[in-house]
XYZ file of C-alpha atoms in Angstrom:
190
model
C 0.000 0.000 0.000
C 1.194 3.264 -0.934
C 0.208 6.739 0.380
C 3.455 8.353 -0.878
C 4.510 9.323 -4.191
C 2.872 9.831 -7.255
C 0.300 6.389 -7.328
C -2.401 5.638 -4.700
C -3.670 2.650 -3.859
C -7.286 1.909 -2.279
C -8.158 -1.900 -0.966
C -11.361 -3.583 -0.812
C -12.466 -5.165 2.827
C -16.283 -5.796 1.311
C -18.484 -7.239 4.085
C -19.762 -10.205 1.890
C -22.726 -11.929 1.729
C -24.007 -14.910 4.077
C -20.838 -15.426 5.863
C -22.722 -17.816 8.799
C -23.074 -20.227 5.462
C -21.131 -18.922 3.205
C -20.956 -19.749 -0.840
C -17.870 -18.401 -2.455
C -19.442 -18.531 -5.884
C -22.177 -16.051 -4.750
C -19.408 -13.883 -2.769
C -17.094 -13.690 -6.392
C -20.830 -12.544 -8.049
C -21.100 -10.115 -5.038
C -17.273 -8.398 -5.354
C -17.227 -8.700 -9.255
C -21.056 -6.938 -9.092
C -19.916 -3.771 -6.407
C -16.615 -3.732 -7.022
C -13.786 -2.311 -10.093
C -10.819 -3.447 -10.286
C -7.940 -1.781 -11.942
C -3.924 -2.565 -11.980
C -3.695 -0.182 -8.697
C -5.876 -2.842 -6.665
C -4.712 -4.393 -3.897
C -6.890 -6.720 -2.557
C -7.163 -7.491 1.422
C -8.530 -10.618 2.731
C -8.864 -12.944 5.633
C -9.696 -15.950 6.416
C -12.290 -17.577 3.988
C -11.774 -14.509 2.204
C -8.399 -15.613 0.927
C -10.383 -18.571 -0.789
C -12.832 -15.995 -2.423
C -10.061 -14.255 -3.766
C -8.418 -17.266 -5.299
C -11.385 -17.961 -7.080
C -12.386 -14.050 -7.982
C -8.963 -13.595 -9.579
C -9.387 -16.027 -12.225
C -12.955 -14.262 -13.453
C -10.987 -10.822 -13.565
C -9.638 -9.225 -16.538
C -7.287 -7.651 -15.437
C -4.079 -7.855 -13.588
C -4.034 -6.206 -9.898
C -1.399 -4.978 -7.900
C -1.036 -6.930 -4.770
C -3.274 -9.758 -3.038
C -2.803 -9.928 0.981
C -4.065 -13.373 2.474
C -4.058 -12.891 6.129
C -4.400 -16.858 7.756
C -6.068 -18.235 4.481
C -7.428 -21.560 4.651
C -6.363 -24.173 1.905
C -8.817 -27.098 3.153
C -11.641 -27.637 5.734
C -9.507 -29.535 8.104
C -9.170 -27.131 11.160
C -6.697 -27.204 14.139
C -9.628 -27.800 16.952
C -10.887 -30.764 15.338
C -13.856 -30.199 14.258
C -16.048 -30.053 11.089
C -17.481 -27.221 9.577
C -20.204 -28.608 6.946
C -21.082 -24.937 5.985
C -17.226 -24.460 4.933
C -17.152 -27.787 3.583
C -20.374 -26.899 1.044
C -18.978 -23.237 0.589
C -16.769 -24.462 -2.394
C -15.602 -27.558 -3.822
C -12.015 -26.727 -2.693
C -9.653 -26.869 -5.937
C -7.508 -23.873 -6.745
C -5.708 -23.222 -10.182
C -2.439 -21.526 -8.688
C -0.649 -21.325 -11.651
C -3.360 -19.028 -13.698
C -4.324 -17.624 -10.648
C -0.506 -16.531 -9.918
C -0.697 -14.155 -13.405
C -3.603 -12.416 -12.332
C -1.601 -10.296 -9.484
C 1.704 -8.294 -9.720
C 2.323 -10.187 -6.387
C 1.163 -12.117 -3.430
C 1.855 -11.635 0.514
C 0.569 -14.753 2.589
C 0.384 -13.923 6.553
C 0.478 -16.390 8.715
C -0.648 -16.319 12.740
C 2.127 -18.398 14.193
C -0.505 -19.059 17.404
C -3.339 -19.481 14.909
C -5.265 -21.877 16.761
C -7.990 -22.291 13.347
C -5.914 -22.640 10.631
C -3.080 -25.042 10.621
C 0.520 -23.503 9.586
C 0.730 -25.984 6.500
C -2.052 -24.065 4.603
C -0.873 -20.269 4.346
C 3.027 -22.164 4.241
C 1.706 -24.041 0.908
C -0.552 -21.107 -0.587
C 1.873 -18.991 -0.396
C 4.732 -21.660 -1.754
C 1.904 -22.555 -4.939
C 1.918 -18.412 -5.658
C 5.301 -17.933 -5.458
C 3.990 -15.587 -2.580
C 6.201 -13.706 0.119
C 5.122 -15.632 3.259
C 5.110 -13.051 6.547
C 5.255 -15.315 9.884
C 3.843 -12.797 12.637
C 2.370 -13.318 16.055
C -1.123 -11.459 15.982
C -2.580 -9.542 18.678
C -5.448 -12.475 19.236
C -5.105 -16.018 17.246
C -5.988 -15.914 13.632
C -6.428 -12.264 13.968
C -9.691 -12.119 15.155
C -9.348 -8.824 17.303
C -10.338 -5.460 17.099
C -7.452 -4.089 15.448
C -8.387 -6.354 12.375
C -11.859 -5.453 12.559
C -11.653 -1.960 11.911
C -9.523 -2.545 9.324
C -10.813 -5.805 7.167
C -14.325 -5.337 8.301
C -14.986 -1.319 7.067
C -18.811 -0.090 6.956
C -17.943 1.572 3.657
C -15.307 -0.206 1.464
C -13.049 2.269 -0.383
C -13.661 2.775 -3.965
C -10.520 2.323 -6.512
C -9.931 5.514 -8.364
C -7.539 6.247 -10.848
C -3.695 6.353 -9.612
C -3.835 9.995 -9.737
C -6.429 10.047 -7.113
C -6.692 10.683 -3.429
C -8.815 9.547 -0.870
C -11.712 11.712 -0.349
C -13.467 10.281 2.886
C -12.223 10.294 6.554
C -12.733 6.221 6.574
C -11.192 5.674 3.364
C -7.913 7.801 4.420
C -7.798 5.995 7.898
C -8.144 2.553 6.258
C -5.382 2.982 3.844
C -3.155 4.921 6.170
C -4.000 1.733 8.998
C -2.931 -0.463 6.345
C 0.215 1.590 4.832
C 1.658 1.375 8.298
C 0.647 -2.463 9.016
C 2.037 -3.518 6.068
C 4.916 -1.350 6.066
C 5.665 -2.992 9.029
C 5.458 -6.454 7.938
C 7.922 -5.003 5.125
C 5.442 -5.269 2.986
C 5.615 -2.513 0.191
């Protein structure tokens, strides 16, 4: 994310649809419905939202900046054991990484090293199938569910993308991407 220099960047944290039973299919329809995406886009998810993504990218025409997975899953097996049948109908669970790995400039995987949802093996081997910069950290609360990443993946009013000559015009969207500039700035993530 950049808030300096000549290009700025805006990220999308959409609240999708029907996450208590969620269907990626309908959440891709959803983003590709609200949402424009240009070669300035970085796109923001967590969780299940990693596994939208991986299935958005391949119906986009065009090449984005940067995709952030913060503790992606890559199956529905799940450190405490038990089964999610709502996750498990979500999707059927196949990924194309190798067309999906053209349709970003790059990748950044983050994994919660005391994620107690998502075992380590799944963000390790995303991130290893996208030729992605894996970032171990230690998260304020295990698979970042705190406040911290509420306010910043879970925005009332997702910001727009605007041409790279634009700025921010709301007081949420400039919080957001200056929350995010310094986060990921200090993951050393530029």
């Amino acid at each position: 994310v950049s808030t300096t220099g000549r290009a700025w960047r805006f990220l999308y944290a959409p609240q999708l649809p029907h996450t208590d039973e969620p269907n990626i299919e309908e959440q891709v329809k959803f983003v590709l419905k609200n949402y424009h995406f240009d070669t300035n886009t970085i796109i923001v998810t967590h969780s299940l939202g990693g596994v939208a993504a991986l299935k958005l990218l391949l119906r986009l025409h065009v090449r984005v900046a940067m995709v952030v997975m913060v503790v992606p899953p890559l199956r529905t097996e799940f450190l405490d054991g038990k089964r999610r049948p709502p996750l498990e109908r979500a999707t059927d669970w196949q990924f194309d990484f190798k067309n999906v790995r053209d349709k970003a400039s790059s990748f950044v995987v983050i994994r919660d090293i005391h994620d107690r949802v998502v075992p380590p093996e799944h963000p390790i081997e995303i991130a290893r199938n996208l030729h992605a910069k894996l970032v171990e950290v230690a998260a304020p609360e295990s698979h970042f569910d705190c406040p911290e990443a509420a306010t910043v993946l879970a925005t009332e009013s997702p910001p727009i993308t605007r041409p790279s000559a634009a700025r921010p015009t709301s007081s949420d969207e400039k919080k957001t991407v200056e929350l995010w500039s310094r986060r990921l700035s200090s993951l050393g993530i530029s």
